[in-house]
Short mmCIF file of C-alpha atoms in Angstrom, two decimals:
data_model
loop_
_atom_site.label_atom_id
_atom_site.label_comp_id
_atom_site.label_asym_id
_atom_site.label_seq_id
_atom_site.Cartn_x
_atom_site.Cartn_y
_atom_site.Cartn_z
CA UNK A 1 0.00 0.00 0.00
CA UNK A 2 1.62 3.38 -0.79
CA UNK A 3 0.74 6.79 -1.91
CA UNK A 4 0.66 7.84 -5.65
CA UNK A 5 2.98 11.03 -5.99
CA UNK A 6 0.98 12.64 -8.56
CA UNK A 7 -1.93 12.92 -6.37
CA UNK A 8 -3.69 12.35 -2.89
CA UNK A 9 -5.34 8.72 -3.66
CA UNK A 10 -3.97 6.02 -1.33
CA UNK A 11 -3.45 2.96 -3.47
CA UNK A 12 -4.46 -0.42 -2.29
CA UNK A 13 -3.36 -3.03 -5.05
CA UNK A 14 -3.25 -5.89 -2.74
CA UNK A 15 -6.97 -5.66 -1.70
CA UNK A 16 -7.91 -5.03 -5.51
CA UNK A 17 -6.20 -8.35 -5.63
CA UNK A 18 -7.95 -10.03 -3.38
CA UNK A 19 -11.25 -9.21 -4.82
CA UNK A 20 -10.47 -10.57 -8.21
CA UNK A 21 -8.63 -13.82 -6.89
CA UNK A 22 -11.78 -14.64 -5.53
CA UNK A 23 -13.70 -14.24 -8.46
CA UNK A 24 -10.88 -16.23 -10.62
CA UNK A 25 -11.10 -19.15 -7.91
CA UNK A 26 -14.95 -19.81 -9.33
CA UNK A 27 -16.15 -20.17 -5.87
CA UNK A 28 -18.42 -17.11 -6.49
CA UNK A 29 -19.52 -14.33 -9.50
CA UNK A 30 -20.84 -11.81 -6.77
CA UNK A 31 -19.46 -9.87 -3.95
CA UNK A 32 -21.32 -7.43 -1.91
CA UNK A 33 -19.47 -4.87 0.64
CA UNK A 34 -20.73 -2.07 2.33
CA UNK A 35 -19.25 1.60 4.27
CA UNK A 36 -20.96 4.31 5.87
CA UNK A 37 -20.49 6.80 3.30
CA UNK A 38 -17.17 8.87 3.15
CA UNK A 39 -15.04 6.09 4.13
CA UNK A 40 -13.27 5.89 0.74
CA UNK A 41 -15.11 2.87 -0.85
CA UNK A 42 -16.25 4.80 -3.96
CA UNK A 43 -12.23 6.20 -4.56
CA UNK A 44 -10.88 2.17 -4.11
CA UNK A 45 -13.28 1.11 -6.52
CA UNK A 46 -13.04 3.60 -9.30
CA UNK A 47 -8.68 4.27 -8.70
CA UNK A 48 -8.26 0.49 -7.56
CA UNK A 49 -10.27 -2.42 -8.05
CA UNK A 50 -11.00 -1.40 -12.39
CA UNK A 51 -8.44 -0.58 -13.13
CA UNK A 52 -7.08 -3.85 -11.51
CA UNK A 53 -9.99 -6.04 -13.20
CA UNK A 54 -9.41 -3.75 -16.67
CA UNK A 55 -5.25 -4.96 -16.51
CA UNK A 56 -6.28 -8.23 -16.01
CA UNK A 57 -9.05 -8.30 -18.80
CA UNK A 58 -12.28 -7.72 -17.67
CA UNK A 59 -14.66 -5.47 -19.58
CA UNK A 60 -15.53 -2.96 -16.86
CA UNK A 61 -18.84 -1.74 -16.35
CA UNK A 62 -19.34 0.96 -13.37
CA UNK A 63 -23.07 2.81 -12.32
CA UNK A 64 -23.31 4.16 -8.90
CA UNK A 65 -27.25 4.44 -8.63
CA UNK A 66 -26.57 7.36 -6.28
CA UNK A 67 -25.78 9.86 -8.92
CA UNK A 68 -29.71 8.95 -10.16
CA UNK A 69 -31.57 7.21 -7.38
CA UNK A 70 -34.82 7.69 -8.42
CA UNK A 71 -33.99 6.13 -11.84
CA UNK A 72 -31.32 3.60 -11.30
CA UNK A 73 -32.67 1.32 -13.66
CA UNK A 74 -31.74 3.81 -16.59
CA UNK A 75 -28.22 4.90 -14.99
CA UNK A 76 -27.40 1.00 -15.04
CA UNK A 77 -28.30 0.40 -18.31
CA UNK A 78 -26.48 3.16 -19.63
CA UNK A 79 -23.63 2.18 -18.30
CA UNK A 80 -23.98 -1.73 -19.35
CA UNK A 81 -24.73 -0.65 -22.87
CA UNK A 82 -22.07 1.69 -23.81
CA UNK A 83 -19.45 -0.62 -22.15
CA UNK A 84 -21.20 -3.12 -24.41
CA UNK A 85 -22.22 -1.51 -27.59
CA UNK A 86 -20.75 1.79 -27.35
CA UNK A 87 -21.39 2.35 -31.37
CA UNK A 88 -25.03 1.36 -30.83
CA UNK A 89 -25.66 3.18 -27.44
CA UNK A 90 -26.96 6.51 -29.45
CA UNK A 91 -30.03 4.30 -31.08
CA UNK A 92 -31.52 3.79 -27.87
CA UNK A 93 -30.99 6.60 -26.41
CA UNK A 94 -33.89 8.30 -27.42
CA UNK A 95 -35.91 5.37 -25.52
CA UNK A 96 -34.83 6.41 -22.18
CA UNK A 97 -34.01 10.10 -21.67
CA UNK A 98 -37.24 11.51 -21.99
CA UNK A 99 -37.72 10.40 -17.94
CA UNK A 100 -34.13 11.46 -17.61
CA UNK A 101 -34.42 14.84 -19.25
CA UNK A 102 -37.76 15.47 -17.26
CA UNK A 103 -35.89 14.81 -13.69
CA UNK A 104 -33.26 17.18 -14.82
CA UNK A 105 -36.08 19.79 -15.21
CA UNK A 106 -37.28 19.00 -12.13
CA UNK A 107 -34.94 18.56 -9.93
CA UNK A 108 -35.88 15.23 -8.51
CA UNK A 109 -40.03 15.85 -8.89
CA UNK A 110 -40.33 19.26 -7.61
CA UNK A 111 -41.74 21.67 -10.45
CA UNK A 112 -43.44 19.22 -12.30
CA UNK A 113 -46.57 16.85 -11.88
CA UNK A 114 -45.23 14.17 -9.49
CA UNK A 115 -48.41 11.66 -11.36
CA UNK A 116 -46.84 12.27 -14.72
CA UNK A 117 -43.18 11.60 -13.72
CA UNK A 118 -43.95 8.10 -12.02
CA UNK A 119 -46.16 7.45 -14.76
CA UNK A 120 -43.20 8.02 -17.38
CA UNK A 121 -40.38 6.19 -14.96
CA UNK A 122 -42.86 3.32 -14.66
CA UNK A 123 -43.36 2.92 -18.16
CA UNK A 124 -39.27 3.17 -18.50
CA UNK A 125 -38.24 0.93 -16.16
CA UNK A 126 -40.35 -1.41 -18.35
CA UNK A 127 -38.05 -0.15 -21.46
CA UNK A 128 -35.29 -0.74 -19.55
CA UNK A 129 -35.99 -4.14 -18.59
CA UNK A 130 -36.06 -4.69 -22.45
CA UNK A 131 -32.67 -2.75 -23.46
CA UNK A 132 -31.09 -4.58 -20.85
CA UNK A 133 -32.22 -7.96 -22.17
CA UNK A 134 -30.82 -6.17 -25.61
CA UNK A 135 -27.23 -5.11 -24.13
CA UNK A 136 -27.01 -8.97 -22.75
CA UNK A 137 -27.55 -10.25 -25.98
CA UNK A 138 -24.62 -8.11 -27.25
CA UNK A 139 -22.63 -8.76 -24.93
CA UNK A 140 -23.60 -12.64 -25.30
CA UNK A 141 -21.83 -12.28 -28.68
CA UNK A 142 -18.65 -10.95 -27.57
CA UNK A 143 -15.92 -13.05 -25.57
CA UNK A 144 -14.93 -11.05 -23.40
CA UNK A 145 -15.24 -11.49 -19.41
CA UNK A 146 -17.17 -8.29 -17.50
CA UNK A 147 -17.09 -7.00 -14.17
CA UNK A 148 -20.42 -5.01 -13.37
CA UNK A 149 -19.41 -2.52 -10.27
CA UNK A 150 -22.48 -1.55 -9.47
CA UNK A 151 -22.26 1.84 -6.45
CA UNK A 152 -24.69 2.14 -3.91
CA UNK A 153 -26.23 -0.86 -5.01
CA UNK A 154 -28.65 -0.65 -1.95
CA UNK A 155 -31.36 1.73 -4.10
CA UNK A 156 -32.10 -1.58 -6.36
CA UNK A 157 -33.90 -2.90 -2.97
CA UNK A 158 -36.19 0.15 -2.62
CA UNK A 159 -39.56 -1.43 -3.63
CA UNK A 160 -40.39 0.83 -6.75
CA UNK A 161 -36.83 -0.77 -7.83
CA UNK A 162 -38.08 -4.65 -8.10
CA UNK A 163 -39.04 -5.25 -11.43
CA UNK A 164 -35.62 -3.99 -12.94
CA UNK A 165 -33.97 -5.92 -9.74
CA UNK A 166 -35.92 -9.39 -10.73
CA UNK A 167 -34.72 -8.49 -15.06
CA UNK A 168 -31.26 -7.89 -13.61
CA UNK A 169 -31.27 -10.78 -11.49
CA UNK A 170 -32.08 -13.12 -14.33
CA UNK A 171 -30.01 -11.65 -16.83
CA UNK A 172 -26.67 -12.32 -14.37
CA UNK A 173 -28.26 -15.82 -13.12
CA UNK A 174 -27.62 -17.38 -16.78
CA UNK A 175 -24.52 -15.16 -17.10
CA UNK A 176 -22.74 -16.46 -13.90
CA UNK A 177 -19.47 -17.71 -15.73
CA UNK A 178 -18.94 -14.72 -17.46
CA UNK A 179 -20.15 -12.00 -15.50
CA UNK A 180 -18.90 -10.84 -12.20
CA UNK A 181 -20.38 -8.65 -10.03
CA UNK A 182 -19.45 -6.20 -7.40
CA UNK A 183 -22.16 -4.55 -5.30
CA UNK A 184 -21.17 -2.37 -2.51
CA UNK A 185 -23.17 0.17 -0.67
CA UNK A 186 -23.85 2.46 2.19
CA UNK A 187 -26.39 1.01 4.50
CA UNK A 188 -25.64 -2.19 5.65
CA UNK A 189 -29.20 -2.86 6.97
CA UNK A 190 -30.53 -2.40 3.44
CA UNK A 191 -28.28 -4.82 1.66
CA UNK A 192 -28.64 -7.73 4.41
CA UNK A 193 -32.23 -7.23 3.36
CA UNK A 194 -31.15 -7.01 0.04
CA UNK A 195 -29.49 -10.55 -0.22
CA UNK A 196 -31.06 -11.97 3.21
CA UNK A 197 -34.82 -11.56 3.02
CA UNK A 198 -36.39 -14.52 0.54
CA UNK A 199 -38.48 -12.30 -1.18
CA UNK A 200 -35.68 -9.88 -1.95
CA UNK A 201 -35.10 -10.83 -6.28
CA UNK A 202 -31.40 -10.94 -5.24
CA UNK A 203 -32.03 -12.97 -2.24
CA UNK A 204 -28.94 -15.53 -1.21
CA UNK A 205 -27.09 -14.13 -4.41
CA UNK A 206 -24.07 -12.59 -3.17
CA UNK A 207 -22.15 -12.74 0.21
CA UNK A 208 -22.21 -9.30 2.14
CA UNK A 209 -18.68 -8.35 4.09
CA UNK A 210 -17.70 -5.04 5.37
CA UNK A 211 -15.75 -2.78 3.36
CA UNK A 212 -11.91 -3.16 4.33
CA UNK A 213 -11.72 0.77 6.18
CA UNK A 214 -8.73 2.92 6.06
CA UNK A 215 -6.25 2.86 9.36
CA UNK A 216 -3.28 4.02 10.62
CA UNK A 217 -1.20 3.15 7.43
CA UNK A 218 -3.69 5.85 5.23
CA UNK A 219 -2.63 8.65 7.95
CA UNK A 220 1.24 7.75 7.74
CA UNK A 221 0.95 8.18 3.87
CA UNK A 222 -0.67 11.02 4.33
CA UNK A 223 1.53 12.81 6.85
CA UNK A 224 4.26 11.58 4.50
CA UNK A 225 2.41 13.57 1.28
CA UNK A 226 2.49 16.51 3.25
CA UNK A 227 5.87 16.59 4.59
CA UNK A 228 7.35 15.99 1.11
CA UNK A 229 5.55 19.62 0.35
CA UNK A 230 5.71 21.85 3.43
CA UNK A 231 8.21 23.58 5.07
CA UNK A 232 6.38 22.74 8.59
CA UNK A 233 6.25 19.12 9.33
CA UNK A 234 3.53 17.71 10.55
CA UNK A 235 4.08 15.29 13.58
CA UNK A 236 2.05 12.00 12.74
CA UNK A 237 0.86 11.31 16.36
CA UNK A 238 -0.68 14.35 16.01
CA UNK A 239 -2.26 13.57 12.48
CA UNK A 240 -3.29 9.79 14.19
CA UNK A 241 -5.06 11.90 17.04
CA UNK A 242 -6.97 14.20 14.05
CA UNK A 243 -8.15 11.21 11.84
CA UNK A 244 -9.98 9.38 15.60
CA UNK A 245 -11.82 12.79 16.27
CA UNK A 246 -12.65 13.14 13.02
CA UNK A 247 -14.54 9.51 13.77
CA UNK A 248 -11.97 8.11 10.91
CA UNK A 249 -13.47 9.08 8.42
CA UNK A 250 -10.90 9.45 5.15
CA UNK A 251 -12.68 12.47 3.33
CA UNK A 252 -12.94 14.84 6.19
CA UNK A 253 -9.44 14.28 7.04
CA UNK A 254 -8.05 15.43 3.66
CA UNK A 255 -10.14 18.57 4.51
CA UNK A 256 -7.98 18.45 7.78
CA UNK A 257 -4.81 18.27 6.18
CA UNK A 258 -6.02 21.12 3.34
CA UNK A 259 -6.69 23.33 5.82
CA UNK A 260 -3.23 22.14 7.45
CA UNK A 261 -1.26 23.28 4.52
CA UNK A 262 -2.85 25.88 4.10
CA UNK A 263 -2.31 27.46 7.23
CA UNK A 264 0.82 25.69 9.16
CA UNK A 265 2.06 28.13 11.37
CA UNK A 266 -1.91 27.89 13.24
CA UNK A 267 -0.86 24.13 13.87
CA UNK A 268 -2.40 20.55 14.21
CA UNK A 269 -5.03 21.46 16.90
CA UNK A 270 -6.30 24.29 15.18
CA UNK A 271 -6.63 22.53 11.86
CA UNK A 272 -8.53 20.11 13.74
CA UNK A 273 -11.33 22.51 15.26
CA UNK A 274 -11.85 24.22 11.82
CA UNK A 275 -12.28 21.31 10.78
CA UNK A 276 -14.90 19.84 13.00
CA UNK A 277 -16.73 23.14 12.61
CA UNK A 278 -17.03 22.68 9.19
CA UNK A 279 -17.74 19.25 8.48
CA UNK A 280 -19.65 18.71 11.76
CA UNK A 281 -21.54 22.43 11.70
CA UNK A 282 -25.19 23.41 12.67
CA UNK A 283 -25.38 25.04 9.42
CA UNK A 284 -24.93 21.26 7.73
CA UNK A 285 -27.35 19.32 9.83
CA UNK A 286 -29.53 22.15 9.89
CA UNK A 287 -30.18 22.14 6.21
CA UNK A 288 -30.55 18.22 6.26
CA UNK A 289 -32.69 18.54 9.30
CA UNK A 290 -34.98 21.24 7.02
CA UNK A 291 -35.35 18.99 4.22
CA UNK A 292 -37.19 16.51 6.27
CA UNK A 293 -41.18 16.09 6.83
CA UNK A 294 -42.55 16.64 10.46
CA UNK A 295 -43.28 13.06 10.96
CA UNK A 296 -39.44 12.12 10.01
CA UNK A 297 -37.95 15.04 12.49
CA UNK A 298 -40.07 13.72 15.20
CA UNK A 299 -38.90 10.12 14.53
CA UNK A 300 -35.29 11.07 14.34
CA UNK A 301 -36.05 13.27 17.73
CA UNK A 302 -37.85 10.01 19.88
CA UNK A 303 -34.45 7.60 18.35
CA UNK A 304 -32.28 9.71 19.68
CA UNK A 305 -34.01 10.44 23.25
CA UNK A 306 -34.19 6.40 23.65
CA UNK A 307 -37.52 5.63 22.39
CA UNK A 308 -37.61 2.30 20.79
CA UNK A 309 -41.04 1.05 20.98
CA UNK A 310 -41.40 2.90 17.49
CA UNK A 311 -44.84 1.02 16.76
CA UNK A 312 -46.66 0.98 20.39
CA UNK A 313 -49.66 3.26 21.05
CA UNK A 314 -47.76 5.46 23.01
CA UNK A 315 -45.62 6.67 20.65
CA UNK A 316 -48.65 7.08 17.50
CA UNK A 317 -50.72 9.36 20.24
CA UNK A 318 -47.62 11.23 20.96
CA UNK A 319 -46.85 11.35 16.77
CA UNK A 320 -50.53 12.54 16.11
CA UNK A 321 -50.20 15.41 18.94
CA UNK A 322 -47.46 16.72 17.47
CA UNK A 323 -48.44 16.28 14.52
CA UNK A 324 -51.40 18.51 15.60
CA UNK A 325 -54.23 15.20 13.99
CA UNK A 326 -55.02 14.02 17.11
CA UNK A 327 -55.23 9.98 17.60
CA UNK A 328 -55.90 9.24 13.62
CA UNK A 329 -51.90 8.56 13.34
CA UNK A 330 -51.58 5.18 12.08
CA UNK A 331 -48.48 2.44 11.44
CA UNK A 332 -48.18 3.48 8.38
CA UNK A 333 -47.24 6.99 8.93
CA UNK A 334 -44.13 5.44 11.20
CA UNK A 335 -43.04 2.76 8.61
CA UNK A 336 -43.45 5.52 5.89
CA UNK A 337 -41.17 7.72 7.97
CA UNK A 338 -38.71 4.99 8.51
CA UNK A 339 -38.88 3.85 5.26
CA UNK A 340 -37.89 7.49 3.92
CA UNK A 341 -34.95 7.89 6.15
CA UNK A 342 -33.36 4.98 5.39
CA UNK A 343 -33.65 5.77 1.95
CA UNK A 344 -31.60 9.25 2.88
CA UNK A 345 -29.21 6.61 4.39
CA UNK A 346 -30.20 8.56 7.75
CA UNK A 347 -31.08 5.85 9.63
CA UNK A 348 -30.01 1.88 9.66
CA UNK A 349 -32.65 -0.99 11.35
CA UNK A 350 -30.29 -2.84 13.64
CA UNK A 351 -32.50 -5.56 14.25
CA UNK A 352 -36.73 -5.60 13.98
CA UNK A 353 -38.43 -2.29 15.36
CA UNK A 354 -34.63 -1.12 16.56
CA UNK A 355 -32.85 1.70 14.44
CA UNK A 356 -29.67 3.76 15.40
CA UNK A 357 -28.39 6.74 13.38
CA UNK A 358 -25.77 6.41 10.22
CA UNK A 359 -24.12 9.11 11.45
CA UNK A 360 -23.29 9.64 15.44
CA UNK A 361 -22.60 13.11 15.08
CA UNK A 362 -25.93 14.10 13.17
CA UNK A 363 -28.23 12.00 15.89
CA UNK A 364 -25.95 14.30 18.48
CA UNK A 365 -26.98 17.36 16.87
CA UNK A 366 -30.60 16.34 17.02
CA UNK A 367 -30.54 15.45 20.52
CA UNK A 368 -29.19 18.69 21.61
CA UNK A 369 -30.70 20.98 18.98
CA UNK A 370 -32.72 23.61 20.91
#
């Protein structure tokens, strides 16, 4: 493991390796691994693992269903088809942006008529189902060996998501010997359902291990980076000490050591708190917490106060007061609530009717917000 010179990207060949050895042992096509987000699984996969699998002659194909969650079925088929058929991707084109184009417009619903949108995503997820079954066929005719990365692969278990998940499914089932498939994701919870739950379409498909996190050796390279450039060393117990406050969590200490060379003579410490105060600020939570419904803010606010019995009359009279509708709350406004914030990757269920926060310092904030 060592740091590239040109840039700030940690290289991990050896657990690129180890990914693809599996896959050439034949004991499995499918791996599924998942990080809280910002832990650097996204950089190893697109700076590590393909272009590890492209050297050793896979056909790469990469979609991370985050960058269009409400359409994944579109972003993956993109992907597939000009990997596949990159002459031919133009001619069906035309059959799926018109949903695409209209999100664009909308900015994720808002501005338009939320009936027409679904209406038109429905009806392309259907088209989708079909170009897929079109890419495979190209791809059928080639001899080449594909890896299919697929990011934040948790979004193909939201429920509007399962009839693409079931066309996937069977197009990789039959394809098992020449297709290999990554999928790694943010919220553990949703891919144990994911590959755990029998009526999941990707039920008992792929194995589910924790992303491999970045340690000690990450911050060495690091301090090493820096001290190559400045003129004010920076002492690596005190760069150890700045990646555990900042909960070890690889982007926000880059932003530490920016702000580090950018103003050495202020020090480790005070890189630190600037830090914190950015990453961790009101400002930040507050605009997540304003982009939430009432019934999701008082959810988040009963979690984090230690009230677990989620589903018990207590808790849907004290909902419904809040709410200001009286006793007319039912389950279905709490699993709807749930349901939404662990589609923000806000919330993860540890086990049935318990859920805990993605992210410790956000569930600290609400606790303590006035």
């Amino acid at each position: 493991m060592k740091l590239k010179l040109n840039n700030w990207h940690f290289s991990r060949p050896d657990l690129a390796k180890t990914y693809l050895k599996l896959f050439e042992i034949g004991l499995t096509s499918a791996r599924g691994l998942f990080a809280r987000r910002r832990m650097g699984k996204t950089e190893f996969l697109t700076n590590d693992l393909i272009p590890a699998a492209t050297a050793d002659g896979y056909l790469v194909v990469y979609a991370n269903l985050w960058d269009l969650e409400i359409d994944p079925a579109t972003a993956l088929v993109s992907a597939f088809y000009q990997a596949v058929q990159p002459l031919g991707f133009n001619k069906i084109w035309s059959r799926l942006k018109l949903p695409i184009n209209k999100i664009k417009a909308a900015g994720k619903i808002g501005g338009i008529g939320e009936g027409s949108l679904e209406a038109d995503l429905a009806s392309n997820k259907r088209t989708t189902g079909t170009i897929l079954m079109e890419a495979m066929k190209a791809f059928d005719k080639t001899k080449r060996q594909l890896m299919l990365v697929i990011d934040e692969a948790q979004v193909l278990a939201y429920e509007e998501n399962a009839h693409f998940a079931h066309a996937l499914r069977a197009a990789l089932d039959v394809r098992k010997d020449r297709i290999k498939v990554i999928f790694a994701g943010s919220s553990e919870t949703t891919l144990r359902r994911m590959f755990g739950v029998s009526s999941e379409p990707f039920y008992n498909w792929a194995p589910l291990e924790p992303f491999e996190l970045l340690g000690p050796s990450f911050v060495e390279a690091m301090v090493e980076r820096v001290n190559s450039i400045s003129k004010y060393p920076l002492p690596l117990v005190e760069a150890l000490d700045a990646f555990t406050q900042l909960r070890n969590t690889p982007e926000f200490f880059r932003r530490y050591i920016e702000h580090y060379i950018s103003n050495p003579l202020d020090g480790s410490v005070a890189a630190v708190d600037a830090t914190i105060n950015k990453v961790f600020s009101d400002e930040n939570f507050k605009q997540q917490w304003d982009a939430l419904l009432a019934a999701d803010k008082i959810i988040l606010s009963m979690i984090t106060n230690g009230v677990f019995d989620l589903h018990g009359k207590v808790t849907l009279q004290r909902l419904g007061a809040l709410l200001g509708v009286g006793d007319s709350v039912n389950r279905n406004t709490i699993q709807n609530a749930l349901r939404r914030l662990a589609h923000r990757n806000i919330l993860t269920r540890i086990e049935h009717g318990i859920y805990q926060f993605e992210d410790e310092a956000f569930s600290d904030w609400v606790k303590h917000r006035e």
